[in-house]
Each structure stands twice: as structure tokens, then as C-alpha cells.
């Protein structure tokens, strides 16, 4: 199978050696019709990629990123809520804790990645945490998420009095990495990764979900929160037609949402002018990613990485 990467999202296309974003104006768009546009196949270090976009509006909170080097591919979808700050910050920092200086980084704004691959051509090079521990691992990925969260917390602490809304900015994070024919999928929030693999004896393509939705619409997530907060009878409530954590949000894991992690912010008078206070005894949202590892096989055809904007309308099998 031809080695090929492609994604459908809301950003601008980039060729080898270029970076692009919708707002930054980089890259080259080959066909555009209002908020619908695409680029044809272009080469990068591991094959070819293309981009197609159906964009809801000119201002998006979602961000995405693909990192490609001579030996690696690394990709993520960052679904922002409550402002642009968290998703943009994650887009600029998370990969920096992992990738090598020889990498080509392709940026785009958006919420969907389609990734097509063949087995046997990728090893991943890392600069920071991975070099300390001899390569990619679950611990390396967790350290990268933790470091990004801590850096964003420092930004919030430094700027929230002039920009109080930054305390409620958050980003779901769905990250994939392929190294030595092994796929790592790390997830915070309700973006989702689905693998398409050839069915037995060349049968129809089978969809396999590779991530867990950290959304209280899921009964298991509600149960998990109730067990973690046994003294809080209102940790999850049905509010405004949906299950919500403390009556506010639906995702239980994210980067950001500082007002749901630091009681001194949610209880501050300045923040309370913008939002109802959320009394906290302990953080109610975490930054612990769910991580899944699997060996890639010859019958693995493609990956779809997308935010909940897609999965709210389509089943795993529909794409």
C-alpha cells in the first residue's frame, strides 16, 4: 500500500519544509470555495499527505498538528473550549517535549485527521523526555502531558487577573505516535481515534476504536467520578439537557480548566464576576491521559483522528 498521510480539518495545506495555519496564512491552498477547501497530495518524509476542509466559521478553537521527520510521524488534534488559549498553547508546547530538532512540523487549525499508513517504515526520534528514558514509552507520554499542563498553569497564574476567562479555557488532547511499527494513542477528553483494518480473508473494512471518551455522557465516566468524589453528591448533575461535572462541563480530563482544578481561582471575586463559583474540595478534572499501545499489522489501513464534532454525528463505522 502506498505510504500516505491525509487529514480533513480546518487549516491550510503545507508542502515539505513549510508550516501552515488558517489564521497564520501560510501554506498553499489549491482549491477553495468559501469555507470548503483542499490541497492535492504533497510529499513529506514518510510518503504523501493531503488536506480537505469543511470549516464552520472563520474563528475556530480547535488546533491540530503533524510532526514528520526522516524517521518519524507524530500527530494530534486539540479541541479547545472556552477560548483559544489552551488549544493554541498545547499546539505549541506538547510536541516540543517530545520531538527532535530535525523534525518538520505541519500545523493546521481543526478537528479531524485522516492518517493512512503502511507497516515497516517509521521510527520516532525524541529530544527531551524520550532521550532520558531511551525512547518512546507510556511514561514519556505522561511526562509530556504533565509538563504541558504545568506550563499552561503558570501562564494562567501570570495572566488571569488581566484575562480572567483564561482560567476556564481548556483543550481536549488526542495524540498519536508511531515508532518502530508500534502505535501509541494518548487521549484527554472526548476526541476519538478509530483504526480501519481489513477484515478477515480480505473482507470489509472493520472499525476499531483506539481511545476512550472521557465524557460524562458515558455511564462509566460518571461512575468513575462518583467513586473519586464520594463526599460530593453533586459531582455530576443533569443540567441543561445533559450530564455535567459540577453543572458546567462534560469532559472529565483536559489540559486547562484551571478553575476546576485550583479552588483559589474559582473562589476569587474577580472570576466570580464572570462565572458562578464552583466550590472545590479537590480538583474535579484531571490531566491523566488514557494511553493505548498496539503493534501495527499489514491489514491496518488507516487511522481517523477527530474531535467530537465529527463523532456526535457519525458512528465509528460510518466514515
PDB file of C-alpha atoms in Angstrom:
ATOM      1  CA  UNK A   1       0.000   0.000   0.000  1.00  0.00           C
ATOM      2  CA  UNK A   2       1.246   3.476  -0.815  1.00  0.00           C
ATOM      3  CA  UNK A   3       2.571   5.278   2.239  1.00  0.00           C
ATOM      4  CA  UNK A   4       0.255   8.213   2.604  1.00  0.00           C
ATOM      5  CA  UNK A   5      -0.926  10.669   5.200  1.00  0.00           C
ATOM      6  CA  UNK A   6      -4.033  12.791   4.866  1.00  0.00           C
ATOM      7  CA  UNK A   7      -6.320  14.775   7.082  1.00  0.00           C
ATOM      8  CA  UNK A   8      -9.564  16.668   6.756  1.00  0.00           C
ATOM      9  CA  UNK A   9      -9.743  19.658   9.020  1.00  0.00           C
ATOM     10  CA  UNK A  10      -9.843  23.449   9.158  1.00  0.00           C
ATOM     11  CA  UNK A  11      -6.404  24.741   8.336  1.00  0.00           C
ATOM     12  CA  UNK A  12      -4.120  25.403   5.386  1.00  0.00           C
ATOM     13  CA  UNK A  13      -2.028  22.962   3.421  1.00  0.00           C
ATOM     14  CA  UNK A  14       1.756  22.724   3.675  1.00  0.00           C
ATOM     15  CA  UNK A  15       4.333  21.133   1.462  1.00  0.00           C
ATOM     16  CA  UNK A  16       7.637  19.678   2.624  1.00  0.00           C
ATOM     17  CA  UNK A  17       9.603  22.271   4.530  1.00  0.00           C
ATOM     18  CA  UNK A  18       6.577  24.516   5.083  1.00  0.00           C
ATOM     19  CA  UNK A  19       4.253  25.127   8.004  1.00  0.00           C
ATOM     20  CA  UNK A  20       0.714  26.413   7.739  1.00  0.00           C
ATOM     21  CA  UNK A  21      -2.285  27.577   9.698  1.00  0.00           C
ATOM     22  CA  UNK A  22      -5.621  29.069   8.712  1.00  0.00           C
ATOM     23  CA  UNK A  23      -5.070  32.206  10.756  1.00  0.00           C
ATOM     24  CA  UNK A  24      -1.339  32.440  10.064  1.00  0.00           C
ATOM     25  CA  UNK A  25      -1.806  32.495   6.314  1.00  0.00           C
ATOM     26  CA  UNK A  26       0.994  30.049   5.497  1.00  0.00           C
ATOM     27  CA  UNK A  27       0.977  27.214   3.006  1.00  0.00           C
ATOM     28  CA  UNK A  28      -0.804  26.956  -0.293  1.00  0.00           C
ATOM     29  CA  UNK A  29      -4.488  26.263  -0.766  1.00  0.00           C
ATOM     30  CA  UNK A  30      -5.098  24.734  -4.177  1.00  0.00           C
ATOM     31  CA  UNK A  31      -8.888  24.886  -4.247  1.00  0.00           C
ATOM     32  CA  UNK A  32     -11.219  26.957  -2.088  1.00  0.00           C
ATOM     33  CA  UNK A  33     -14.948  27.552  -2.086  1.00  0.00           C
ATOM     34  CA  UNK A  34     -15.776  29.743   0.886  1.00  0.00           C
ATOM     35  CA  UNK A  35     -15.041  27.652   3.985  1.00  0.00           C
ATOM     36  CA  UNK A  36     -14.595  24.465   1.941  1.00  0.00           C
ATOM     37  CA  UNK A  37     -11.105  23.853   0.528  1.00  0.00           C
ATOM     38  CA  UNK A  38      -8.412  21.238  -0.052  1.00  0.00           C
ATOM     39  CA  UNK A  39      -4.896  20.559  -1.259  1.00  0.00           C
ATOM     40  CA  UNK A  40      -3.797  17.757  -3.553  1.00  0.00           C
ATOM     41  CA  UNK A  41      -1.297  15.116  -2.456  1.00  0.00           C
ATOM     42  CA  UNK A  42       2.082  16.522  -1.434  1.00  0.00           C
ATOM     43  CA  UNK A  43       5.217  14.649  -0.386  1.00  0.00           C
ATOM     44  CA  UNK A  44       6.669  14.546   3.107  1.00  0.00           C
ATOM     45  CA  UNK A  45       9.348  12.424   4.725  1.00  0.00           C
ATOM     46  CA  UNK A  46       7.212   9.283   5.051  1.00  0.00           C
ATOM     47  CA  UNK A  47       5.065   9.497   1.937  1.00  0.00           C
ATOM     48  CA  UNK A  48       2.292  11.829   0.816  1.00  0.00           C
ATOM     49  CA  UNK A  49      -0.371  13.878   2.550  1.00  0.00           C
ATOM     50  CA  UNK A  50      -3.439  15.831   1.542  1.00  0.00           C
ATOM     51  CA  UNK A  51      -5.826  18.163   3.345  1.00  0.00           C
ATOM     52  CA  UNK A  52      -9.559  18.737   2.908  1.00  0.00           C
ATOM     53  CA  UNK A  53     -11.553  21.199   4.989  1.00  0.00           C
ATOM     54  CA  UNK A  54     -15.171  21.902   5.778  1.00  0.00           C
ATOM     55  CA  UNK A  55     -14.893  24.852   8.135  1.00  0.00           C
ATOM     56  CA  UNK A  56     -17.763  26.027  10.355  1.00  0.00           C
ATOM     57  CA  UNK A  57     -16.616  29.654  10.641  1.00  0.00           C
ATOM     58  CA  UNK A  58     -13.575  31.883  10.398  1.00  0.00           C
ATOM     59  CA  UNK A  59     -12.653  31.637  14.082  1.00  0.00           C
ATOM     60  CA  UNK A  60     -12.008  28.160  15.489  1.00  0.00           C
ATOM     61  CA  UNK A  61     -10.847  26.997  18.892  1.00  0.00           C
ATOM     62  CA  UNK A  62      -9.596  23.663  17.527  1.00  0.00           C
ATOM     63  CA  UNK A  63      -5.955  23.141  16.639  1.00  0.00           C
ATOM     64  CA  UNK A  64      -4.066  20.266  15.071  1.00  0.00           C
ATOM     65  CA  UNK A  65      -0.507  19.301  14.325  1.00  0.00           C
ATOM     66  CA  UNK A  66       1.503  16.730  12.395  1.00  0.00           C
ATOM     67  CA  UNK A  67       5.208  16.253  13.029  1.00  0.00           C
ATOM     68  CA  UNK A  68       7.224  14.439  10.389  1.00  0.00           C
ATOM     69  CA  UNK A  69      10.960  13.768  10.416  1.00  0.00           C
ATOM     70  CA  UNK A  70      13.168  11.481   8.369  1.00  0.00           C
ATOM     71  CA  UNK A  71      12.370   8.672  10.794  1.00  0.00           C
ATOM     72  CA  UNK A  72       9.065   9.513  12.476  1.00  0.00           C
ATOM     73  CA  UNK A  73       5.461  10.682  12.414  1.00  0.00           C
ATOM     74  CA  UNK A  74       3.586  12.215  15.344  1.00  0.00           C
ATOM     75  CA  UNK A  75       0.127  13.790  15.178  1.00  0.00           C
ATOM     76  CA  UNK A  76      -2.543  15.377  17.352  1.00  0.00           C
ATOM     77  CA  UNK A  77      -5.966  17.003  17.493  1.00  0.00           C
ATOM     78  CA  UNK A  78      -6.535  19.641  20.189  1.00  0.00           C
ATOM     79  CA  UNK A  79     -10.188  20.555  20.685  1.00  0.00           C
ATOM     80  CA  UNK A  80     -10.425  23.878  22.509  1.00  0.00           C
ATOM     81  CA  UNK A  81     -13.296  25.172  24.632  1.00  0.00           C
ATOM     82  CA  UNK A  82     -13.817  28.407  26.499  1.00  0.00           C
ATOM     83  CA  UNK A  83     -11.397  30.316  24.286  1.00  0.00           C
ATOM     84  CA  UNK A  84      -8.391  29.769  22.028  1.00  0.00           C
ATOM     85  CA  UNK A  85      -5.688  29.967  24.684  1.00  0.00           C
ATOM     86  CA  UNK A  86      -5.473  26.343  25.831  1.00  0.00           C
ATOM     87  CA  UNK A  87      -5.614  24.623  22.444  1.00  0.00           C
ATOM     88  CA  UNK A  88      -3.093  27.034  20.941  1.00  0.00           C
ATOM     89  CA  UNK A  89      -0.789  26.563  23.906  1.00  0.00           C
ATOM     90  CA  UNK A  90      -0.958  22.770  23.640  1.00  0.00           C
ATOM     91  CA  UNK A  91      -0.354  23.027  19.904  1.00  0.00           C
ATOM     92  CA  UNK A  92       2.838  24.973  20.550  1.00  0.00           C
ATOM     93  CA  UNK A  93       4.218  23.046  23.542  1.00  0.00           C
ATOM     94  CA  UNK A  94       3.189  19.385  23.728  1.00  0.00           C
ATOM     95  CA  UNK A  95       5.261  18.180  20.794  1.00  0.00           C
ATOM     96  CA  UNK A  96       8.175  20.337  21.922  1.00  0.00           C
ATOM     97  CA  UNK A  97       8.594  17.993  24.881  1.00  0.00           C
ATOM     98  CA  UNK A  98       8.943  15.021  22.558  1.00  0.00           C
ATOM     99  CA  UNK A  99      10.214  15.710  19.068  1.00  0.00           C
ATOM    100  CA  UNK A 100      13.723  16.016  17.688  1.00  0.00           C
ATOM    101  CA  UNK A 101      15.232  19.144  16.163  1.00  0.00           C
ATOM    102  CA  UNK A 102      15.277  17.578  12.694  1.00  0.00           C
ATOM    103  CA  UNK A 103      11.502  17.349  12.516  1.00  0.00           C
ATOM    104  CA  UNK A 104       9.230  19.046  10.028  1.00  0.00           C
ATOM    105  CA  UNK A 105       6.120  20.268  11.802  1.00  0.00           C
ATOM    106  CA  UNK A 106       2.918  20.797   9.823  1.00  0.00           C
ATOM    107  CA  UNK A 107       0.399  22.947  11.678  1.00  0.00           C
ATOM    108  CA  UNK A 108      -3.285  23.381  10.955  1.00  0.00           C
ATOM    109  CA  UNK A 109      -6.386  24.569  12.754  1.00  0.00           C
ATOM    110  CA  UNK A 110      -9.024  21.914  13.031  1.00  0.00           C
ATOM    111  CA  UNK A 111     -10.529  18.805  14.406  1.00  0.00           C
ATOM    112  CA  UNK A 112     -10.056  15.836  12.059  1.00  0.00           C
ATOM    113  CA  UNK A 113      -7.025  13.874  10.878  1.00  0.00           C
ATOM    114  CA  UNK A 114      -7.150  11.031   8.426  1.00  0.00           C
ATOM    115  CA  UNK A 115      -3.914   9.051   8.562  1.00  0.00           C
ATOM    116  CA  UNK A 116      -3.054   6.374   6.026  1.00  0.00           C
ATOM    117  CA  UNK A 117      -0.010   4.208   6.573  1.00  0.00           C
ATOM    118  CA  UNK A 118       1.832   1.027   5.749  1.00  0.00           C
ATOM    119  CA  UNK A 119       3.818  -1.008   8.247  1.00  0.00           C
ATOM    120  CA  UNK A 120       7.586  -1.071   8.447  1.00  0.00           C
ATOM    121  CA  UNK A 121       8.853   2.426   7.747  1.00  0.00           C
ATOM    122  CA  UNK A 122       8.735   4.535  10.898  1.00  0.00           C
ATOM    123  CA  UNK A 123      10.933   5.008  13.930  1.00  0.00           C
ATOM    124  CA  UNK A 124      10.485   8.019  16.143  1.00  0.00           C
ATOM    125  CA  UNK A 125      13.219  10.368  17.354  1.00  0.00           C
ATOM    126  CA  UNK A 126      12.708  12.383  20.520  1.00  0.00           C
ATOM    127  CA  UNK A 127      14.761  15.111  22.118  1.00  0.00           C
ATOM    128  CA  UNK A 128      13.664  15.644  25.694  1.00  0.00           C
ATOM    129  CA  UNK A 129      11.847  13.054  27.832  1.00  0.00           C
ATOM    130  CA  UNK A 130      12.396  10.192  25.405  1.00  0.00           C
ATOM    131  CA  UNK A 131      16.146  10.762  25.328  1.00  0.00           C
ATOM    132  CA  UNK A 132      16.178  10.493  29.124  1.00  0.00           C
ATOM    133  CA  UNK A 133      14.456   7.102  29.103  1.00  0.00           C
ATOM    134  CA  UNK A 134      15.731   5.552  25.907  1.00  0.00           C
ATOM    135  CA  UNK A 135      12.760   6.082  23.603  1.00  0.00           C
ATOM    136  CA  UNK A 136       9.012   6.424  23.468  1.00  0.00           C
ATOM    137  CA  UNK A 137       7.050   4.915  26.347  1.00  0.00           C
ATOM    138  CA  UNK A 138       3.871   5.421  28.341  1.00  0.00           C
ATOM    139  CA  UNK A 139       5.889   7.260  30.987  1.00  0.00           C
ATOM    140  CA  UNK A 140       7.409   9.594  28.397  1.00  0.00           C
ATOM    141  CA  UNK A 141       3.963  10.484  27.078  1.00  0.00           C
ATOM    142  CA  UNK A 142       2.597  11.101  30.569  1.00  0.00           C
ATOM    143  CA  UNK A 143       5.533  13.371  31.386  1.00  0.00           C
ATOM    144  CA  UNK A 144       4.907  15.392  28.239  1.00  0.00           C
ATOM    145  CA  UNK A 145       1.234  15.887  29.129  1.00  0.00           C
ATOM    146  CA  UNK A 146       2.114  16.831  32.726  1.00  0.00           C
ATOM    147  CA  UNK A 147       4.787  19.303  31.645  1.00  0.00           C
ATOM    148  CA  UNK A 148       2.419  20.978  29.177  1.00  0.00           C
ATOM    149  CA  UNK A 149      -0.276  21.268  31.862  1.00  0.00           C
ATOM    150  CA  UNK A 150       2.174  22.766  34.353  1.00  0.00           C
ATOM    151  CA  UNK A 151       3.376  25.319  31.817  1.00  0.00           C
ATOM    152  CA  UNK A 152      -0.178  26.333  30.968  1.00  0.00           C
ATOM    153  CA  UNK A 153      -0.976  26.656  34.684  1.00  0.00           C
ATOM    154  CA  UNK A 154       1.928  29.079  35.026  1.00  0.00           C
ATOM    155  CA  UNK A 155       0.588  31.104  32.101  1.00  0.00           C
ATOM    156  CA  UNK A 156      -2.845  31.254  33.742  1.00  0.00           C
ATOM    157  CA  UNK A 157      -1.366  32.334  37.069  1.00  0.00           C
ATOM    158  CA  UNK A 158       0.608  35.106  35.381  1.00  0.00           C
ATOM    159  CA  UNK A 159      -2.182  36.480  33.215  1.00  0.00           C
ATOM    160  CA  UNK A 160      -5.577  35.588  34.599  1.00  0.00           C
ATOM    161  CA  UNK A 161      -6.152  38.835  36.503  1.00  0.00           C
ATOM    162  CA  UNK A 162      -5.881  40.764  33.240  1.00  0.00           C
ATOM    163  CA  UNK A 163      -7.621  37.979  31.289  1.00  0.00           C
ATOM    164  CA  UNK A 164      -9.863  36.161  33.805  1.00  0.00           C
ATOM    165  CA  UNK A 165     -11.525  33.981  31.170  1.00  0.00           C
ATOM    166  CA  UNK A 166      -8.270  32.124  30.594  1.00  0.00           C
ATOM    167  CA  UNK A 167      -8.970  30.259  33.845  1.00  0.00           C
ATOM    168  CA  UNK A 168     -11.833  28.434  32.124  1.00  0.00           C
ATOM    169  CA  UNK A 169     -10.071  27.779  28.796  1.00  0.00           C
ATOM    170  CA  UNK A 170      -9.383  24.093  28.184  1.00  0.00           C
ATOM    171  CA  UNK A 171      -8.347  21.694  25.473  1.00  0.00           C
ATOM    172  CA  UNK A 172      -9.092  18.065  24.844  1.00  0.00           C
ATOM    173  CA  UNK A 173      -5.978  16.336  23.501  1.00  0.00           C
ATOM    174  CA  UNK A 174      -5.785  13.329  21.198  1.00  0.00           C
ATOM    175  CA  UNK A 175      -2.227  12.384  20.265  1.00  0.00           C
ATOM    176  CA  UNK A 176      -0.857   9.550  18.180  1.00  0.00           C
ATOM    177  CA  UNK A 177       2.725   8.424  17.702  1.00  0.00           C
ATOM    178  CA  UNK A 178       4.167   5.668  15.534  1.00  0.00           C
ATOM    179  CA  UNK A 179       7.585   4.282  16.469  1.00  0.00           C
ATOM    180  CA  UNK A 180       9.147   1.003  15.335  1.00  0.00           C
ATOM    181  CA  UNK A 181       5.808  -0.204  13.954  1.00  0.00           C
ATOM    182  CA  UNK A 182       4.124   0.453  17.293  1.00  0.00           C
ATOM    183  CA  UNK A 183       1.223   2.886  17.587  1.00  0.00           C
ATOM    184  CA  UNK A 184       0.676   4.899  20.783  1.00  0.00           C
ATOM    185  CA  UNK A 185      -2.644   6.702  21.271  1.00  0.00           C
ATOM    186  CA  UNK A 186      -2.963   9.115  24.202  1.00  0.00           C
ATOM    187  CA  UNK A 187      -6.226  10.861  24.971  1.00  0.00           C
ATOM    188  CA  UNK A 188      -7.707  13.523  27.243  1.00  0.00           C
ATOM    189  CA  UNK A 189     -11.364  14.371  26.685  1.00  0.00           C
ATOM    190  CA  UNK A 190     -13.803  13.195  24.037  1.00  0.00           C
ATOM    191  CA  UNK A 191     -11.885  13.338  20.777  1.00  0.00           C
ATOM    192  CA  UNK A 192     -11.600   9.866  19.305  1.00  0.00           C
ATOM    193  CA  UNK A 193      -9.209   7.685  17.310  1.00  0.00           C
ATOM    194  CA  UNK A 194     -10.569   4.933  15.065  1.00  0.00           C
ATOM    195  CA  UNK A 195      -8.453   2.399  13.197  1.00  0.00           C
ATOM    196  CA  UNK A 196      -9.626   0.935   9.911  1.00  0.00           C
ATOM    197  CA  UNK A 197      -8.351  -2.594   9.286  1.00  0.00           C
ATOM    198  CA  UNK A 198      -9.032  -5.116   6.585  1.00  0.00           C
ATOM    199  CA  UNK A 199     -11.499  -7.790   7.614  1.00  0.00           C
ATOM    200  CA  UNK A 200     -10.665 -11.481   7.670  1.00  0.00           C
ATOM    201  CA  UNK A 201      -9.860 -13.000   4.272  1.00  0.00           C
ATOM    202  CA  UNK A 202      -9.943  -9.586   2.619  1.00  0.00           C
ATOM    203  CA  UNK A 203     -13.444  -8.785   3.830  1.00  0.00           C
ATOM    204  CA  UNK A 204     -14.968  -5.379   4.508  1.00  0.00           C
ATOM    205  CA  UNK A 205     -13.003  -2.804   6.491  1.00  0.00           C
ATOM    206  CA  UNK A 206     -13.561  -3.121  10.249  1.00  0.00           C
ATOM    207  CA  UNK A 207     -13.585  -0.054  12.531  1.00  0.00           C
ATOM    208  CA  UNK A 208     -11.715  -0.389  15.821  1.00  0.00           C
ATOM    209  CA  UNK A 209     -11.866   2.388  18.425  1.00  0.00           C
ATOM    210  CA  UNK A 210      -8.457   3.097  19.948  1.00  0.00           C
ATOM    211  CA  UNK A 211      -9.356   5.750  22.517  1.00  0.00           C
ATOM    212  CA  UNK A 212     -11.738   6.230  25.415  1.00  0.00           C
ATOM    213  CA  UNK A 213     -14.231   9.108  25.585  1.00  0.00           C
ATOM    214  CA  UNK A 214     -13.759  10.998  28.873  1.00  0.00           C
ATOM    215  CA  UNK A 215     -17.250  12.482  28.746  1.00  0.00           C
ATOM    216  CA  UNK A 216     -19.930  12.162  31.418  1.00  0.00           C
ATOM    217  CA  UNK A 217     -22.448  11.165  28.770  1.00  0.00           C
ATOM    218  CA  UNK A 218     -20.750   7.786  29.311  1.00  0.00           C
ATOM    219  CA  UNK A 219     -22.112   5.923  32.324  1.00  0.00           C
ATOM    220  CA  UNK A 220     -18.667   4.540  33.160  1.00  0.00           C
ATOM    221  CA  UNK A 221     -17.198   8.057  33.385  1.00  0.00           C
ATOM    222  CA  UNK A 222     -19.996   9.160  35.720  1.00  0.00           C
ATOM    223  CA  UNK A 223     -19.343   6.131  37.900  1.00  0.00           C
ATOM    224  CA  UNK A 224     -15.618   6.877  37.943  1.00  0.00           C
ATOM    225  CA  UNK A 225     -16.194  10.461  39.091  1.00  0.00           C
ATOM    226  CA  UNK A 226     -18.656   9.387  41.774  1.00  0.00           C
ATOM    227  CA  UNK A 227     -16.119   6.936  43.170  1.00  0.00           C
ATOM    228  CA  UNK A 228     -13.356   9.559  43.139  1.00  0.00           C
ATOM    229  CA  UNK A 229     -15.565  12.100  44.948  1.00  0.00           C
ATOM    230  CA  UNK A 230     -17.678  10.097  47.407  1.00  0.00           C
ATOM    231  CA  UNK A 231     -18.344  13.142  49.612  1.00  0.00           C
ATOM    232  CA  UNK A 232     -19.699  15.272  46.769  1.00  0.00           C
ATOM    233  CA  UNK A 233     -23.254  14.311  45.889  1.00  0.00           C
ATOM    234  CA  UNK A 234     -23.317  16.891  43.100  1.00  0.00           C
ATOM    235  CA  UNK A 235     -20.088  15.979  41.354  1.00  0.00           C
ATOM    236  CA  UNK A 236     -22.190  15.020  38.302  1.00  0.00           C
ATOM    237  CA  UNK A 237     -25.640  16.504  37.693  1.00  0.00           C
ATOM    238  CA  UNK A 238     -28.119  16.510  34.840  1.00  0.00           C
ATOM    239  CA  UNK A 239     -28.230  20.150  33.825  1.00  0.00           C
ATOM    240  CA  UNK A 240     -29.480  21.977  30.714  1.00  0.00           C
ATOM    241  CA  UNK A 241     -30.385  18.730  28.997  1.00  0.00           C
ATOM    242  CA  UNK A 242     -27.064  16.975  29.566  1.00  0.00           C
ATOM    243  CA  UNK A 243     -24.899  15.362  32.232  1.00  0.00           C
ATOM    244  CA  UNK A 244     -22.303  17.841  33.509  1.00  0.00           C
ATOM    245  CA  UNK A 245     -19.454  17.956  36.028  1.00  0.00           C
ATOM    246  CA  UNK A 246     -20.299  20.467  38.774  1.00  0.00           C
ATOM    247  CA  UNK A 247     -23.039  21.745  36.483  1.00  0.00           C
ATOM    248  CA  UNK A 248     -20.532  23.157  33.985  1.00  0.00           C
ATOM    249  CA  UNK A 249     -18.586  20.916  31.595  1.00  0.00           C
ATOM    250  CA  UNK A 250     -18.890  17.383  30.216  1.00  0.00           C
ATOM    251  CA  UNK A 251     -15.284  16.231  29.795  1.00  0.00           C
ATOM    252  CA  UNK A 252     -13.512  14.832  32.847  1.00  0.00           C
ATOM    253  CA  UNK A 253      -9.935  15.136  31.567  1.00  0.00           C
ATOM    254  CA  UNK A 254      -8.253  18.063  29.833  1.00  0.00           C
ATOM    255  CA  UNK A 255      -5.387  20.495  29.781  1.00  0.00           C
ATOM    256  CA  UNK A 256      -6.627  23.749  31.277  1.00  0.00           C
ATOM    257  CA  UNK A 257      -9.969  24.128  33.096  1.00  0.00           C
ATOM    258  CA  UNK A 258      -7.876  25.641  35.870  1.00  0.00           C
ATOM    259  CA  UNK A 259     -10.937  26.916  37.729  1.00  0.00           C
ATOM    260  CA  UNK A 260     -11.978  23.264  38.183  1.00  0.00           C
ATOM    261  CA  UNK A 261      -8.528  22.316  39.477  1.00  0.00           C
ATOM    262  CA  UNK A 262      -7.482  25.270  41.638  1.00  0.00           C
ATOM    263  CA  UNK A 263     -10.018  26.403  44.241  1.00  0.00           C
ATOM    264  CA  UNK A 264      -8.261  29.742  44.733  1.00  0.00           C
ATOM    265  CA  UNK A 265      -9.208  30.752  41.202  1.00  0.00           C
ATOM    266  CA  UNK A 266     -12.818  29.603  41.165  1.00  0.00           C
ATOM    267  CA  UNK A 267     -13.393  31.292  44.515  1.00  0.00           C
ATOM    268  CA  UNK A 268     -11.796  34.599  43.602  1.00  0.00           C
ATOM    269  CA  UNK A 269     -14.154  37.586  43.462  1.00  0.00           C
ATOM    270  CA  UNK A 270     -12.797  38.716  40.085  1.00  0.00           C
ATOM    271  CA  UNK A 271     -13.500  35.362  38.459  1.00  0.00           C
ATOM    272  CA  UNK A 272     -16.928  35.192  40.080  1.00  0.00           C
ATOM    273  CA  UNK A 273     -17.918  38.330  38.202  1.00  0.00           C
ATOM    274  CA  UNK A 274     -17.630  36.254  35.019  1.00  0.00           C
ATOM    275  CA  UNK A 275     -18.944  32.887  36.163  1.00  0.00           C
ATOM    276  CA  UNK A 276     -20.802  31.253  39.005  1.00  0.00           C
ATOM    277  CA  UNK A 277     -18.461  29.994  41.745  1.00  0.00           C
ATOM    278  CA  UNK A 278     -17.625  26.293  41.742  1.00  0.00           C
ATOM    279  CA  UNK A 279     -16.793  25.150  45.304  1.00  0.00           C
ATOM    280  CA  UNK A 280     -13.964  22.626  45.236  1.00  0.00           C
ATOM    281  CA  UNK A 281     -12.510  20.300  47.856  1.00  0.00           C
ATOM    282  CA  UNK A 282     -10.171  18.775  45.296  1.00  0.00           C
ATOM    283  CA  UNK A 283      -9.695  19.011  41.516  1.00  0.00           C
ATOM    284  CA  UNK A 284     -12.645  17.576  39.595  1.00  0.00           C
ATOM    285  CA  UNK A 285     -10.889  17.442  36.209  1.00  0.00           C
ATOM    286  CA  UNK A 286      -7.576  15.627  35.700  1.00  0.00           C
ATOM    287  CA  UNK A 287      -4.719  15.622  33.205  1.00  0.00           C
ATOM    288  CA  UNK A 288      -4.048  11.870  33.297  1.00  0.00           C
ATOM    289  CA  UNK A 289      -4.251  10.590  29.708  1.00  0.00           C
ATOM    290  CA  UNK A 290      -5.631   7.231  28.707  1.00  0.00           C
ATOM    291  CA  UNK A 291      -2.889   5.559  26.687  1.00  0.00           C
ATOM    292  CA  UNK A 292      -3.206   2.571  24.399  1.00  0.00           C
ATOM    293  CA  UNK A 293      -0.393   0.737  22.635  1.00  0.00           C
ATOM    294  CA  UNK A 294      -0.719  -1.682  19.738  1.00  0.00           C
ATOM    295  CA  UNK A 295       1.542  -3.234  17.139  1.00  0.00           C
ATOM    296  CA  UNK A 296       0.707  -2.260  13.589  1.00  0.00           C
ATOM    297  CA  UNK A 297      -0.206  -5.094  11.241  1.00  0.00           C
ATOM    298  CA  UNK A 298      -0.253  -5.480   7.480  1.00  0.00           C
ATOM    299  CA  UNK A 299      -4.058  -5.316   7.475  1.00  0.00           C
ATOM    300  CA  UNK A 300      -4.115  -1.920   9.246  1.00  0.00           C
ATOM    301  CA  UNK A 301      -5.225   0.513   6.524  1.00  0.00           C
ATOM    302  CA  UNK A 302      -5.800   3.936   8.053  1.00  0.00           C
ATOM    303  CA  UNK A 303      -6.475   5.977  11.179  1.00  0.00           C
ATOM    304  CA  UNK A 304      -9.081   8.666  11.732  1.00  0.00           C
ATOM    305  CA  UNK A 305      -8.354  11.185  14.497  1.00  0.00           C
ATOM    306  CA  UNK A 306     -11.252  13.573  15.078  1.00  0.00           C
ATOM    307  CA  UNK A 307     -12.868  15.740  17.713  1.00  0.00           C
ATOM    308  CA  UNK A 308     -16.382  15.123  18.998  1.00  0.00           C
ATOM    309  CA  UNK A 309     -17.653  17.500  16.305  1.00  0.00           C
ATOM    310  CA  UNK A 310     -17.452  14.529  13.942  1.00  0.00           C
ATOM    311  CA  UNK A 311     -18.390  11.693  16.281  1.00  0.00           C
ATOM    312  CA  UNK A 312     -21.537  13.405  17.515  1.00  0.00           C
ATOM    313  CA  UNK A 313     -22.929  12.886  14.006  1.00  0.00           C
ATOM    314  CA  UNK A 314     -21.248   9.673  12.836  1.00  0.00           C
ATOM    315  CA  UNK A 315     -20.654   6.257  14.340  1.00  0.00           C
ATOM    316  CA  UNK A 316     -17.187   4.723  14.341  1.00  0.00           C
ATOM    317  CA  UNK A 317     -18.192   2.592  11.364  1.00  0.00           C
ATOM    318  CA  UNK A 318     -19.793   5.374   9.301  1.00  0.00           C
ATOM    319  CA  UNK A 319     -16.649   7.142   7.979  1.00  0.00           C
TER     320      UNK A 319
END
